[in-house]
Every structure is written in C-alpha cells, then in structure tokens.
Tab-separated table of C-alpha atoms in Angstrom:
chain	number	residue	atom	x	y	z
K	166	UNK	CA	-24.785	14.280	-2.795
K	167	UNK	CA	-26.764	16.862	-3.739
K	168	UNK	CA	-26.835	20.156	-1.651
K	169	UNK	CA	-28.291	23.381	-1.204
K	170	UNK	CA	-24.376	25.496	-1.895
K	171	UNK	CA	-25.839	28.715	-0.511
K	172	UNK	CA	-27.000	26.892	2.757
K	173	UNK	CA	-23.915	25.729	3.064
K	174	UNK	CA	-21.022	28.089	2.550
K	175	UNK	CA	-23.858	30.236	4.941
K	176	UNK	CA	-23.558	27.511	7.585
K	177	UNK	CA	-19.017	27.748	7.560
K	178	UNK	CA	-19.412	31.592	7.463
K	179	UNK	CA	-21.260	31.911	10.629
K	180	UNK	CA	-20.043	28.040	12.304
K	181	UNK	CA	-16.392	28.966	11.516
K	182	UNK	CA	-13.984	31.670	12.482
K	183	UNK	CA	-10.880	31.626	10.985
K	184	UNK	CA	-7.637	32.878	12.403
K	185	UNK	CA	-6.215	35.934	10.977
K	186	UNK	CA	-2.086	34.250	10.896
K	187	UNK	CA	-3.820	31.939	8.157
K	188	UNK	CA	-3.420	31.952	4.897
K	189	UNK	CA	-6.810	30.028	3.033
K	190	UNK	CA	-4.823	27.876	0.509
K	191	UNK	CA	-7.351	26.507	-1.927
K	192	UNK	CA	-10.464	28.486	-1.193
K	193	UNK	CA	-12.841	28.400	-4.272
K	194	UNK	CA	-15.535	31.333	-2.739
K	195	UNK	CA	-18.611	30.552	-3.058
K	196	UNK	CA	-18.377	27.516	-4.341
K	197	UNK	CA	-16.811	25.660	-2.007
K	198	UNK	CA	-18.024	23.742	0.101
K	199	UNK	CA	-16.379	23.365	3.673
K	200	UNK	CA	-13.901	25.904	3.881
K	201	UNK	CA	-11.878	24.548	7.102
K	202	UNK	CA	-10.872	21.890	5.268
K	203	UNK	CA	-9.323	23.518	2.916
K	204	UNK	CA	-7.002	25.849	5.937
K	205	UNK	CA	-3.123	25.271	5.855
K	206	UNK	CA	-0.153	27.064	7.224
K	207	UNK	CA	2.395	26.104	5.507
K	208	UNK	CA	4.634	23.624	6.625
K	209	UNK	CA	0.944	21.488	7.930
K	210	UNK	CA	2.781	19.782	10.598
K	211	UNK	CA	5.309	22.114	11.944
K	212	UNK	CA	2.668	25.834	13.336
K	213	UNK	CA	3.373	28.290	15.258
K	214	UNK	CA	-0.450	28.933	15.270
K	215	UNK	CA	-4.169	27.273	14.833
K	216	UNK	CA	-4.790	27.234	11.305
K	217	UNK	CA	-8.144	28.015	12.336
K	218	UNK	CA	-10.638	27.779	15.685
K	219	UNK	CA	-13.252	25.229	14.645
K	220	UNK	CA	-16.156	27.072	16.995
K	221	UNK	CA	-20.513	26.599	16.858
K	222	UNK	CA	-19.986	23.524	14.639
K	223	UNK	CA	-23.277	24.933	12.879
K	224	UNK	CA	-22.205	22.674	9.959
K	225	UNK	CA	-22.244	19.997	11.554
K	226	UNK	CA	-25.881	20.061	12.904
K	227	UNK	CA	-27.004	19.512	8.998
K	228	UNK	CA	-26.454	15.853	7.897
K	229	UNK	CA	-26.934	17.162	4.064
K	230	UNK	CA	-23.753	19.399	5.476
K	231	UNK	CA	-22.007	17.502	6.917
K	232	UNK	CA	-21.764	15.440	3.877
K	233	UNK	CA	-21.248	18.025	1.529
K	234	UNK	CA	-18.076	18.239	3.939
K	235	UNK	CA	-17.242	14.391	4.357
K	236	UNK	CA	-17.683	13.842	0.072
K	237	UNK	CA	-15.255	17.403	-0.086
K	238	UNK	CA	-12.299	15.400	1.301
K	239	UNK	CA	-12.732	13.212	-1.696
K	240	UNK	CA	-12.476	16.249	-3.354
K	241	UNK	CA	-9.590	17.215	-2.576
K	242	UNK	CA	-7.905	13.531	-3.213
K	243	UNK	CA	-9.249	13.547	-6.619
K	244	UNK	CA	-7.768	17.277	-7.991
K	245	UNK	CA	-5.166	17.198	-6.594
K	246	UNK	CA	-1.644	14.945	-4.389
K	247	UNK	CA	-0.923	11.648	-4.116
K	248	UNK	CA	-4.528	9.832	-5.765
K	249	UNK	CA	-4.995	12.679	-8.478
K	250	UNK	CA	-5.039	11.081	-11.507
K	251	UNK	CA	-2.854	14.670	-12.940
K	252	UNK	CA	0.885	13.809	-14.521
K	253	UNK	CA	1.760	14.902	-10.384
K	254	UNK	CA	-0.260	11.860	-9.102
K	255	UNK	CA	1.219	8.689	-8.236
K	256	UNK	CA	-0.266	6.911	-11.549
K	257	UNK	CA	2.657	8.900	-13.313
K	258	UNK	CA	4.861	10.201	-11.157
K	259	UNK	CA	5.573	6.615	-10.334
K	260	UNK	CA	5.658	5.230	-12.998
K	261	UNK	CA	8.334	7.338	-14.464
K	262	UNK	CA	10.299	6.162	-11.493
K	263	UNK	CA	9.575	3.329	-12.507
K	264	UNK	CA	10.239	1.275	-14.989
K	265	UNK	CA	6.337	1.462	-16.960
K	266	UNK	CA	6.920	4.734	-18.967
K	267	UNK	CA	9.196	6.278	-21.319
K	268	UNK	CA	8.825	10.461	-20.214
K	269	UNK	CA	8.498	12.699	-23.530
K	270	UNK	CA	7.265	15.715	-22.321
K	271	UNK	CA	8.913	18.943	-22.324
K	272	UNK	CA	12.858	19.458	-19.807
K	273	UNK	CA	11.084	21.662	-17.854
K	274	UNK	CA	8.031	19.479	-16.871
K	275	UNK	CA	7.484	18.569	-12.949
K	276	UNK	CA	7.903	14.918	-13.741
K	277	UNK	CA	10.740	14.485	-15.681
K	278	UNK	CA	12.970	14.591	-12.017
K	279	UNK	CA	11.626	11.346	-11.441
K	280	UNK	CA	12.090	10.159	-14.898
K	281	UNK	CA	16.074	10.634	-14.158
K	282	UNK	CA	16.389	9.963	-11.111
K	283	UNK	CA	17.073	12.614	-10.307
K	284	UNK	CA	15.582	14.426	-7.378
K	285	UNK	CA	16.595	16.905	-4.669
K	286	UNK	CA	14.318	17.673	-0.899
K	287	UNK	CA	13.817	20.957	-3.218
K	288	UNK	CA	11.095	19.099	-5.099
K	289	UNK	CA	8.210	20.603	-5.389
K	290	UNK	CA	5.674	17.768	-6.671
K	291	UNK	CA	6.816	15.814	-3.128
K	292	UNK	CA	6.723	18.325	-1.093
K	293	UNK	CA	2.829	18.823	-2.235
K	294	UNK	CA	2.826	15.097	-1.970
K	295	UNK	CA	3.335	15.811	1.374
K	296	UNK	CA	1.245	18.950	2.361
K	297	UNK	CA	-1.648	18.498	1.071
K	298	UNK	CA	-1.733	14.994	2.640
K	299	UNK	CA	-1.264	15.660	5.608
K	300	UNK	CA	-3.553	18.973	4.625
K	301	UNK	CA	-6.998	16.408	4.403
K	302	UNK	CA	-5.546	14.178	7.827
K	303	UNK	CA	-6.256	17.162	9.593
K	304	UNK	CA	-9.450	18.257	7.904
K	305	UNK	CA	-10.393	14.046	8.551
K	306	UNK	CA	-9.788	14.809	12.266
K	307	UNK	CA	-11.034	17.692	12.726
K	308	UNK	CA	-14.069	16.138	10.943
K	309	UNK	CA	-13.915	13.478	13.805
K	310	UNK	CA	-14.110	15.990	16.237
K	311	UNK	CA	-17.718	17.839	15.521
K	312	UNK	CA	-19.033	14.749	14.695
K	313	UNK	CA	-18.261	13.266	16.909
K	314	UNK	CA	-19.413	16.595	19.847
K	315	UNK	CA	-22.973	16.687	17.241
K	316	UNK	CA	-26.040	17.134	18.335
K	317	UNK	CA	-28.262	17.070	15.249
K	318	UNK	CA	-26.896	14.626	13.173
K	319	UNK	CA	-28.138	10.628	13.457
K	320	UNK	CA	-26.496	7.741	14.793
K	321	UNK	CA	-25.917	6.389	11.746
K	322	UNK	CA	-25.309	9.300	10.206
K	323	UNK	CA	-22.165	10.063	12.631
K	324	UNK	CA	-21.288	6.385	12.179
K	325	UNK	CA	-20.536	6.670	8.425
K	326	UNK	CA	-18.628	9.566	8.845
K	327	UNK	CA	-16.616	9.039	11.337
K	328	UNK	CA	-15.631	5.864	9.406
K	329	UNK	CA	-14.945	7.323	6.320
K	330	UNK	CA	-12.799	10.068	8.160
K	331	UNK	CA	-10.724	7.113	10.042
K	332	UNK	CA	-10.367	5.030	6.686
K	333	UNK	CA	-8.914	8.218	4.954
K	334	UNK	CA	-6.561	9.201	7.420
K	335	UNK	CA	-5.012	5.822	7.402
K	336	UNK	CA	-5.415	5.959	3.966
K	337	UNK	CA	-2.888	8.245	3.248
K	338	UNK	CA	-0.479	7.240	5.990
K	339	UNK	CA	0.015	4.287	3.227
K	340	UNK	CA	1.224	6.333	1.449
K	341	UNK	CA	3.201	9.078	3.018
K	342	UNK	CA	4.850	6.355	4.402
K	343	UNK	CA	6.156	4.040	1.523
K	344	UNK	CA	7.261	6.505	-0.221
K	345	UNK	CA	8.280	8.724	3.790
K	346	UNK	CA	9.372	6.092	5.306
K	347	UNK	CA	9.301	7.260	9.264
K	348	UNK	CA	6.626	9.786	9.396
K	349	UNK	CA	4.560	11.307	12.063
K	350	UNK	CA	1.190	9.288	12.996
K	351	UNK	CA	-1.470	12.940	13.594
K	352	UNK	CA	-4.369	12.051	15.312
K	353	UNK	CA	-5.854	15.399	16.160
K	354	UNK	CA	-6.430	19.066	15.645
K	355	UNK	CA	-4.221	20.162	18.510
K	356	UNK	CA	-1.553	22.356	16.555
K	357	UNK	CA	0.938	22.411	20.470
K	358	UNK	CA	0.777	18.466	19.851
K	359	UNK	CA	1.368	18.513	16.049
K	360	UNK	CA	4.228	21.628	16.062
K	361	UNK	CA	6.202	19.116	17.868
K	362	UNK	CA	5.702	15.885	17.227
K	363	UNK	CA	8.479	13.628	14.652
K	364	UNK	CA	8.653	10.851	13.015
K	365	UNK	CA	7.867	7.058	13.627
K	366	UNK	CA	8.960	4.163	11.936
K	367	UNK	CA	6.747	2.073	9.685
K	368	UNK	CA	6.276	-0.822	11.953
K	369	UNK	CA	4.546	2.048	14.249
K	370	UNK	CA	2.360	3.637	11.402
K	371	UNK	CA	1.035	0.400	10.228
K	372	UNK	CA	0.207	-0.428	12.886
K	373	UNK	CA	-1.617	3.211	13.786
K	374	UNK	CA	-3.192	2.565	10.272
K	375	UNK	CA	-4.707	-1.448	11.262
K	376	UNK	CA	-5.590	0.778	14.562
K	377	UNK	CA	-7.908	2.960	11.943
K	378	UNK	CA	-9.124	0.769	9.729
K	379	UNK	CA	-10.201	-2.135	12.377
K	380	UNK	CA	-12.329	0.651	13.665
K	381	UNK	CA	-13.252	1.916	10.574
K	382	UNK	CA	-14.935	-1.787	9.516
K	383	UNK	CA	-16.502	-1.961	13.105
K	384	UNK	CA	-18.386	1.897	11.682
K	385	UNK	CA	-19.139	0.967	8.219
K	386	UNK	CA	-22.055	-1.344	6.798
K	387	UNK	CA	-21.550	-3.635	4.113
K	388	UNK	CA	-23.990	-1.397	2.090
K	389	UNK	CA	-22.493	1.645	-0.058
K	390	UNK	CA	-24.240	4.673	0.764
K	391	UNK	CA	-24.488	5.337	-3.054
K	392	UNK	CA	-25.254	3.373	-5.487
K	393	UNK	CA	-22.475	5.174	-7.836
K	394	UNK	CA	-19.429	3.693	-5.450
K	395	UNK	CA	-17.845	6.689	-4.132
K	396	UNK	CA	-17.950	6.528	-0.759
K	397	UNK	CA	-16.116	3.765	1.048
K	398	UNK	CA	-18.657	0.875	2.498
K	399	UNK	CA	-17.041	-2.068	5.211
K	400	UNK	CA	-15.747	-3.832	2.100
K	401	UNK	CA	-13.636	-1.096	0.934
K	402	UNK	CA	-11.844	-1.053	4.777
K	403	UNK	CA	-11.136	-4.540	4.623
K	404	UNK	CA	-9.425	-4.301	1.168
K	405	UNK	CA	-7.101	-1.502	1.925
K	406	UNK	CA	-6.277	-3.554	5.164
K	407	UNK	CA	-5.368	-6.593	3.152
K	408	UNK	CA	-2.899	-4.410	1.257
K	409	UNK	CA	-1.488	-2.809	4.335
K	410	UNK	CA	-1.274	-6.587	5.836
K	411	UNK	CA	0.214	-7.846	2.587
K	412	UNK	CA	2.325	-5.272	3.056
K	413	UNK	CA	3.231	-6.181	7.245
K	414	UNK	CA	3.967	-9.312	5.384
K	415	UNK	CA	1.202	-10.840	8.425
K	416	UNK	CA	0.335	-13.409	6.031
K	417	UNK	CA	-2.469	-14.792	7.107
K	418	UNK	CA	-4.578	-11.876	8.121
K	419	UNK	CA	-4.051	-11.012	4.415
K	420	UNK	CA	-5.718	-13.551	3.232
K	421	UNK	CA	-8.946	-13.121	5.943
K	422	UNK	CA	-9.550	-9.777	5.300
K	423	UNK	CA	-9.052	-10.530	1.202
K	424	UNK	CA	-11.357	-12.758	1.599
K	425	UNK	CA	-13.861	-10.684	2.740
K	426	UNK	CA	-13.976	-8.628	0.077
K	427	UNK	CA	-14.259	-12.344	-2.504
K	428	UNK	CA	-17.162	-13.640	-0.608
K	429	UNK	CA	-19.079	-10.801	-1.173
K	430	UNK	CA	-21.205	-11.890	-4.215
K	431	UNK	CA	-23.395	-10.562	-3.856
K	432	UNK	CA	-21.820	-7.098	-4.772
K	433	UNK	CA	-18.752	-7.656	-6.472
K	434	UNK	CA	-17.575	-9.979	-9.470
K	435	UNK	CA	-14.929	-10.082	-12.066
K	436	UNK	CA	-15.919	-8.518	-15.330
K	437	UNK	CA	-15.033	-11.280	-17.567
K	438	UNK	CA	-15.513	-7.806	-21.118
K	439	UNK	CA	-11.666	-6.260	-20.478
K	440	UNK	CA	-13.477	-3.404	-22.205
K	441	UNK	CA	-15.558	-2.941	-18.876
K	442	UNK	CA	-13.479	-3.268	-15.980
K	443	UNK	CA	-12.649	0.821	-16.025
K	444	UNK	CA	-16.549	2.093	-16.464
K	445	UNK	CA	-18.420	3.758	-14.057
K	446	UNK	CA	-21.143	0.408	-13.233
K	447	UNK	CA	-18.023	-1.744	-13.514
K	448	UNK	CA	-18.817	-5.034	-11.130
K	449	UNK	CA	-15.926	-5.650	-10.117
K	450	UNK	CA	-15.130	-1.455	-8.947
K	451	UNK	CA	-14.881	-1.342	-4.562
K	452	UNK	CA	-14.287	2.154	-4.732
K	453	UNK	CA	-14.018	5.356	-7.048
K	454	UNK	CA	-13.915	9.360	-6.511
K	455	UNK	CA	-16.641	10.968	-8.677
K	456	UNK	CA	-15.710	13.188	-11.136
K	457	UNK	CA	-15.587	17.090	-10.668
K	458	UNK	CA	-18.737	18.048	-12.822
K	459	UNK	CA	-20.639	15.182	-15.307
K	460	UNK	CA	-19.593	14.263	-18.061
K	461	UNK	CA	-15.997	15.333	-17.358
K	462	UNK	CA	-14.418	11.730	-17.626
K	463	UNK	CA	-11.133	10.406	-15.498
K	464	UNK	CA	-7.528	12.812	-15.251
K	465	UNK	CA	-6.243	9.314	-16.305
K	466	UNK	CA	-7.230	9.854	-19.353
K	467	UNK	CA	-6.259	12.908	-20.311
K	468	UNK	CA	-2.951	12.001	-18.945
K	469	UNK	CA	-1.658	8.862	-20.718
K	470	UNK	CA	-3.628	9.184	-23.967
K	471	UNK	CA	-1.723	10.415	-27.487
K	472	UNK	CA	-3.389	10.883	-30.498
K	473	UNK	CA	-0.118	11.900	-31.785
K	474	UNK	CA	3.384	11.031	-32.878
K	475	UNK	CA	6.372	11.582	-30.785
K	476	UNK	CA	4.037	11.214	-27.596
K	477	UNK	CA	3.013	14.551	-25.920
K	478	UNK	CA	4.519	13.510	-22.240
K	479	UNK	CA	4.774	9.625	-21.720
K	480	UNK	CA	4.710	6.118	-23.318
K	481	UNK	CA	5.000	2.966	-22.136
K	482	UNK	CA	8.014	1.245	-21.642
K	483	UNK	CA	8.787	-1.312	-24.491
K	484	UNK	CA	10.135	-3.958	-21.427
K	485	UNK	CA	6.393	-3.471	-20.505
K	486	UNK	CA	5.070	-4.206	-23.574
K	487	UNK	CA	7.246	-7.041	-23.809
K	488	UNK	CA	6.266	-9.030	-20.445
K	489	UNK	CA	2.682	-9.108	-22.245
K	490	UNK	CA	2.826	-12.651	-22.529
K	491	UNK	CA	1.144	-13.614	-26.236
K	492	UNK	CA	-2.278	-13.838	-26.174
K	493	UNK	CA	-2.407	-12.081	-23.159
K	494	UNK	CA	-5.521	-10.040	-23.670
K	495	UNK	CA	-4.851	-6.960	-21.309
K	496	UNK	CA	-2.470	-6.364	-23.433
K	497	UNK	CA	-4.970	-5.542	-26.668
K	498	UNK	CA	-8.025	-3.958	-24.484
K	499	UNK	CA	-5.564	-2.122	-21.795
K	500	UNK	CA	-2.669	0.086	-24.184
K	501	UNK	CA	-2.580	1.320	-27.357
K	502	UNK	CA	-0.205	1.882	-30.115
K	503	UNK	CA	-0.110	5.062	-31.974
K	504	UNK	CA	2.923	4.790	-34.822
K	505	UNK	CA	4.792	7.988	-37.482
K	506	UNK	CA	5.219	4.758	-39.917
K	507	UNK	CA	8.497	3.447	-38.402
K	508	UNK	CA	8.319	3.527	-34.970
K	509	UNK	CA	5.404	2.820	-32.745
K	510	UNK	CA	4.442	4.198	-29.295
K	511	UNK	CA	2.229	2.332	-26.574
K	512	UNK	CA	-0.545	4.163	-23.768
K	513	UNK	CA	-2.399	2.580	-20.750
K	514	UNK	CA	-5.895	2.770	-22.683
K	515	UNK	CA	-6.969	1.385	-18.692
K	516	UNK	CA	-9.873	4.489	-19.426
K	517	UNK	CA	-10.398	5.470	-22.610
K	518	UNK	CA	-11.762	8.784	-22.647
K	519	UNK	CA	-9.700	11.590	-22.370
K	520	UNK	CA	-12.510	14.658	-23.369
K	521	UNK	CA	-15.858	14.924	-21.712
K	522	UNK	CA	-17.972	13.152	-23.079
K	523	UNK	CA	-22.232	14.286	-23.137
K	524	UNK	CA	-22.639	11.985	-19.823
K	525	UNK	CA	-19.570	9.953	-17.645
K	526	UNK	CA	-18.316	7.433	-18.190
K	527	UNK	CA	-15.629	6.295	-16.093
K	528	UNK	CA	-14.809	7.383	-13.045
K	529	UNK	CA	-11.707	6.977	-11.560
K	530	UNK	CA	-11.084	3.969	-9.945
K	531	UNK	CA	-8.850	3.489	-6.359
K	532	UNK	CA	-9.806	-0.279	-5.726
K	533	UNK	CA	-10.944	-2.729	-7.303
K	534	UNK	CA	-11.361	-6.920	-7.391
K	535	UNK	CA	-8.843	-8.447	-9.208
K	536	UNK	CA	-6.454	-7.115	-6.528
K	537	UNK	CA	-7.692	-9.291	-4.608
K	538	UNK	CA	-7.509	-11.751	-5.758
K	539	UNK	CA	-3.611	-10.920	-6.543
K	540	UNK	CA	-2.975	-10.201	-2.521
K	541	UNK	CA	-4.801	-13.080	-1.521
K	542	UNK	CA	-3.000	-15.377	-3.666
K	543	UNK	CA	0.483	-13.814	-2.598
K	544	UNK	CA	-0.572	-14.416	1.022
K	545	UNK	CA	-1.389	-17.894	0.842
K	546	UNK	CA	1.689	-19.194	-1.162
K	547	UNK	CA	3.363	-17.080	1.549
K	548	UNK	CA	1.956	-19.355	4.522
K	549	UNK	CA	1.834	-22.759	1.728
K	550	UNK	CA	-1.045	-22.961	0.520
K	551	UNK	CA	-0.098	-23.557	-2.788
K	552	UNK	CA	-2.823	-25.318	-4.358
K	553	UNK	CA	-5.510	-22.400	-2.960
K	554	UNK	CA	-3.002	-19.415	-4.096
K	555	UNK	CA	-2.227	-20.706	-7.594
K	556	UNK	CA	-6.022	-20.917	-8.040
K	557	UNK	CA	-6.510	-17.201	-7.584
K	558	UNK	CA	-3.769	-16.529	-9.256
K	559	UNK	CA	-5.589	-18.601	-12.666
K	560	UNK	CA	-8.734	-16.047	-12.101
K	561	UNK	CA	-6.862	-13.757	-13.177
K	562	UNK	CA	-5.616	-14.887	-16.216
K	563	UNK	CA	-8.325	-17.127	-17.708
K	564	UNK	CA	-9.976	-13.955	-17.589
K	565	UNK	CA	-6.950	-12.433	-19.424
K	566	UNK	CA	-7.632	-14.962	-22.291
K	567	UNK	CA	-4.169	-17.185	-20.318
K	568	UNK	CA	-3.803	-20.829	-19.584
K	569	UNK	CA	-3.236	-21.369	-15.864
K	570	UNK	CA	0.101	-20.663	-14.220
K	571	UNK	CA	3.025	-23.863	-14.669
K	572	UNK	CA	4.256	-22.504	-11.512
K	573	UNK	CA	4.801	-25.445	-9.373
K	574	UNK	CA	6.908	-24.558	-6.206
K	575	UNK	CA	6.417	-21.650	-3.371
K	576	UNK	CA	8.578	-18.935	-5.629
K	577	UNK	CA	7.878	-19.504	-8.585
K	578	UNK	CA	4.245	-19.272	-7.699
K	579	UNK	CA	5.031	-15.624	-6.275
K	580	UNK	CA	7.379	-14.640	-8.969
K	581	UNK	CA	4.558	-15.421	-10.533
K	582	UNK	CA	1.685	-13.412	-8.951
K	583	UNK	CA	4.213	-10.058	-9.087
K	584	UNK	CA	4.617	-10.807	-12.499
K	585	UNK	CA	0.670	-10.621	-12.978
K	586	UNK	CA	0.754	-7.748	-10.572
K	587	UNK	CA	3.036	-5.878	-13.285
K	588	UNK	CA	0.588	-6.153	-16.128
K	589	UNK	CA	-2.547	-5.673	-14.266
K	590	UNK	CA	-2.389	-3.391	-12.279
K	591	UNK	CA	0.256	-0.955	-14.045
K	592	UNK	CA	0.028	2.509	-13.721
K	593	UNK	CA	-2.357	2.619	-11.313
K	594	UNK	CA	-1.170	4.947	-8.048
K	595	UNK	CA	2.508	3.194	-8.034
K	596	UNK	CA	1.599	-0.360	-7.225
K	597	UNK	CA	4.733	-0.903	-9.770
K	598	UNK	CA	7.275	0.821	-7.523
K	599	UNK	CA	5.537	-0.299	-4.010
K	600	UNK	CA	5.415	-3.871	-5.400
K	601	UNK	CA	8.901	-3.676	-6.401
K	602	UNK	CA	10.246	-2.456	-3.372
K	603	UNK	CA	8.337	-3.684	-0.593
K	604	UNK	CA	9.409	-7.872	-1.776
K	605	UNK	CA	13.085	-6.142	-2.523
K	606	UNK	CA	14.022	-6.538	-6.172
K	607	UNK	CA	13.574	-2.753	-6.211
K	608	UNK	CA	17.436	-2.677	-6.838
K	609	UNK	CA	17.925	-5.338	-9.288
K	610	UNK	CA	14.852	-4.442	-11.524
K	611	UNK	CA	15.414	0.003	-12.038
K	612	UNK	CA	19.806	-0.384	-11.764
K	613	UNK	CA	20.023	-1.464	-15.292
K	614	UNK	CA	17.736	0.747	-16.889
K	615	UNK	CA	17.873	3.966	-13.998
K	616	UNK	CA	20.725	5.567	-14.678
K	617	UNK	CA	22.484	6.533	-11.006
K	618	UNK	CA	19.963	4.180	-9.111
K	619	UNK	CA	20.547	3.863	-5.254
K	620	UNK	CA	19.255	1.720	-2.841
K	621	UNK	CA	18.735	4.930	-1.646
K	622	UNK	CA	16.484	6.192	-4.235
K	623	UNK	CA	13.678	3.642	-2.149
K	624	UNK	CA	12.335	7.211	-0.672
K	625	UNK	CA	11.196	10.514	-1.107
K	626	UNK	CA	12.735	13.073	0.281
K	627	UNK	CA	11.394	14.970	3.393
K	628	UNK	CA	10.401	17.979	2.025
K	629	UNK	CA	13.069	21.028	2.434
K	630	UNK	CA	10.789	22.991	3.625
K	631	UNK	CA	9.333	20.451	6.705
K	632	UNK	CA	12.943	20.148	8.284
K	633	UNK	CA	13.381	23.960	8.584
K	634	UNK	CA	10.117	24.414	10.204
K	635	UNK	CA	10.268	21.041	12.619
K	636	UNK	CA	13.174	19.895	13.366
K	637	UNK	CA	11.773	16.936	15.348
K	638	UNK	CA	11.299	15.705	11.370
K	639	UNK	CA	15.366	15.421	10.788
K	640	UNK	CA	17.231	13.854	9.755
K	641	UNK	CA	16.861	14.181	6.479
K	642	UNK	CA	16.244	10.389	4.263
K	643	UNK	CA	19.447	9.369	3.373
K	644	UNK	CA	21.455	10.341	-0.048
K	645	UNK	CA	19.528	13.735	0.213
C-alpha cells in the first residue's frame, strides 16, 4: 500500500507524545511511517516508565496511515529478529544449530556459537530475537487498542487490522515459546502490568495463541486485500493454526485447519514446476514479505548463495545432501553446487536471486501450501487414517519426481513424513530444529554430529539482561 509519507509523518508528530526517558530505537527519521511501532526500552517486558504515551491516535483516524502502520510491523519483522532472512534469522541460525548447515564464516561471526553449540546467556543474537519480538508484540497491542477507539476507520478496516495484529501476536509468541520454553504472553500496553509479568508454561502459551488465532480467523476474510499476498487473510491464519495444533498434538484439529486451506483450490495450487515455487507470483504461496524496495529480492538469497570456494558463510551439510533420494528433483532445483576441482560444496537454491533485479522476482515466503499437506498427513497418521495420510504425503513426493511412499505402518508413515519435511522445508525458518524437538528426536539426531550436545540445549537461554531487569523471568533455562 502506498501512502503520503509526509502526511503520515505529520500525523505521527501531532498524534503521539514520547516519554523523554525512552530511547527511540531504530527510528529512520522522516521516512519512518509510524514511530510508536519502533519505540522500545532495554528489556521490553520490564520497563520503569512507559516506552511512549499514545495520545490522540491521529494515525488511526485515517485508513491509509492505519494500514501503513500495520505494514510497518511486517517490515520490522522482515528486517530484524527471528523471521529475517539475514544470517541472524532463524533460517540460518537454526540451520547451523541443527544439522542442515555447516559454518565457514569468520570466527567472530555471530552465528558461530550456534554451529559450535556454545551459546551463552549473553548471546546478542538470542537477545535480539527476544527484544525485537516483544517490541513488535507491543506494537501490535498498541495498534489494536488504537483501532478499537478510532472514529475515522470503517468497520471493515478495523476487522482487518485487528485480525492481522492478533495473528502477528500469536505468531511471534509461537516462535518465542518454541525457542525459550516458559515465556510471558503480552496482551497489553500497560507498562505497570508488563513490568511485573512472569512466565507461563508452553501449554498456557499455546492456549493463548489459539485464542488469538480463533479470533483472527473470525475477523479476516478469505480474500486478500492486496494481490501480492503480503497481507494475511483467513487462510493464512488457518495455516498457522494447523501448525500450532500439530505442535500441540491436537491431531484432528490440525487436520481440519489444514483442510480448510487445502480446500481453497481457487486461491492455491501446488506448483508442479519446482523453479516456480519461490517466485513472488507462486500459486502455492500463502503469505510472504514484500521487500524493502522494488527490485530487491530476498535476504535469504544473499545469505545462502555463494559462487566461489570455499563458501563465504555456510553450506549445506553432506548428510542433508545424502538424505535426498535418488531422482528427487528438489536436489536438482533447490540446491546448487560449487566446486574448486577437488571439493564440492552445496548451497540452498530455493531463492535464486542473490542481488537486486530491475523488478523483484522473489519475496521471502513465510507460509506455503506444501507444509499444509505434510501437516495433514502427519495428523491423519496419528489418528489412524493411514490411507489419507499416505495420499497427502505422496502429493509432495510425486511433485518432486519420486515414487509413492512404500511405508505402510503408522510408525513407518510418520518417519517418512518427518523425512519428507527435512527435504521439503530445509533452511526455512527453523522447521528442521523444531521438528526434531517436537518429535523427541533432537538428542539422538544431534548428539553424533554436535560435540558437547546436551539435552538442555533444546532451549535457548533467556537473555541475561532480561533476567536482571525482571526477576519474575527467573529461573534461567537449565544449562545456562
């Protein structure tokens, strides 16, 4: 959505007063669309004074500026934190932490501790995931509060914006709980409440995520409000809900939510041509980030692709390359090799553009259709519908040029699904690490390949500065 930046900036200046005690982190001067979204204090959950005083809310009296505020949330998520495609995002960091990527970068690089299994509570990347996520969560809460009291927005705008903000809040809490275990669930901008808040168990966090998603699904339409699928619709919420149900072992609910998306055949279809799956116009994409400017492609392409040897940062592990079955077209189309004549290295090649082009060809994809088939296959296998589970699994296999699975028993089918997820979803926002963790395979898989791996390494350390600021976040996760 394009809007008048000068008008928005004026509205922000007139509509918001910022507390003098609060640093304004990451503000891009006059090109910033909505300053309050990026306002934060060190240690977000624990603050002594309000990070901002939201007064008139003029930004939310105009549909253009209100929607611009929402898109700035996505820009913040795209450019920093867990979901960025840069080297410090989950796709690269957890690829190194698990068994997808080998590290070749400098010994001072922020990702080396993930690869070496040497994370500390002072790790800056982990602290950034925590603080940036809660900053965006705070902004989503602020947006919902302002939208609710707006006099200038139409009801359809209020429904859309509130539904998207609920989705964002649930999405970030999902990644936080899977990384850190017990965490706070923040649903307010009341700094007095937030500074005292403690951690909740994963079961309670999941319940609150699903509460937010159910509400979001009621508010959002099946239709996208933008043609490039960079703003979530109801199907995106249902796709995420299917993932949450799967992780929470609610098999029937996971299957039903996945079916809701898979039945939207007028909107989505599996791309048979594997080279089209990660193009910005792909029919299998549910939700993607728009790049910062036209002509820019994905940060993932910049991070993973290398053209000379040795690799400048990371390369796919030999074990992952061996796990592709003979004839799997994903190996041919989604990985690429670089050789020095004696040694050969492979890099992810899902995104094929490393640099800018005249017009952007690829957007960073957050949800796509293949995951929904694999979610439904796994859920169906768990509740005993093995025939349907195999049918869903085989849709992905056949598209990759493989024969139908030979698995017949429940356990064999489940193992086949986890294998399929490995070669389908590799280097995408930490799927591999989370799959190993949720299925109880983390220790047996990583112990042989990660020196010093301990069971306690299934959780990240709570950033030490957060523990110092808020004692209610104690105790620290075991092992740190």
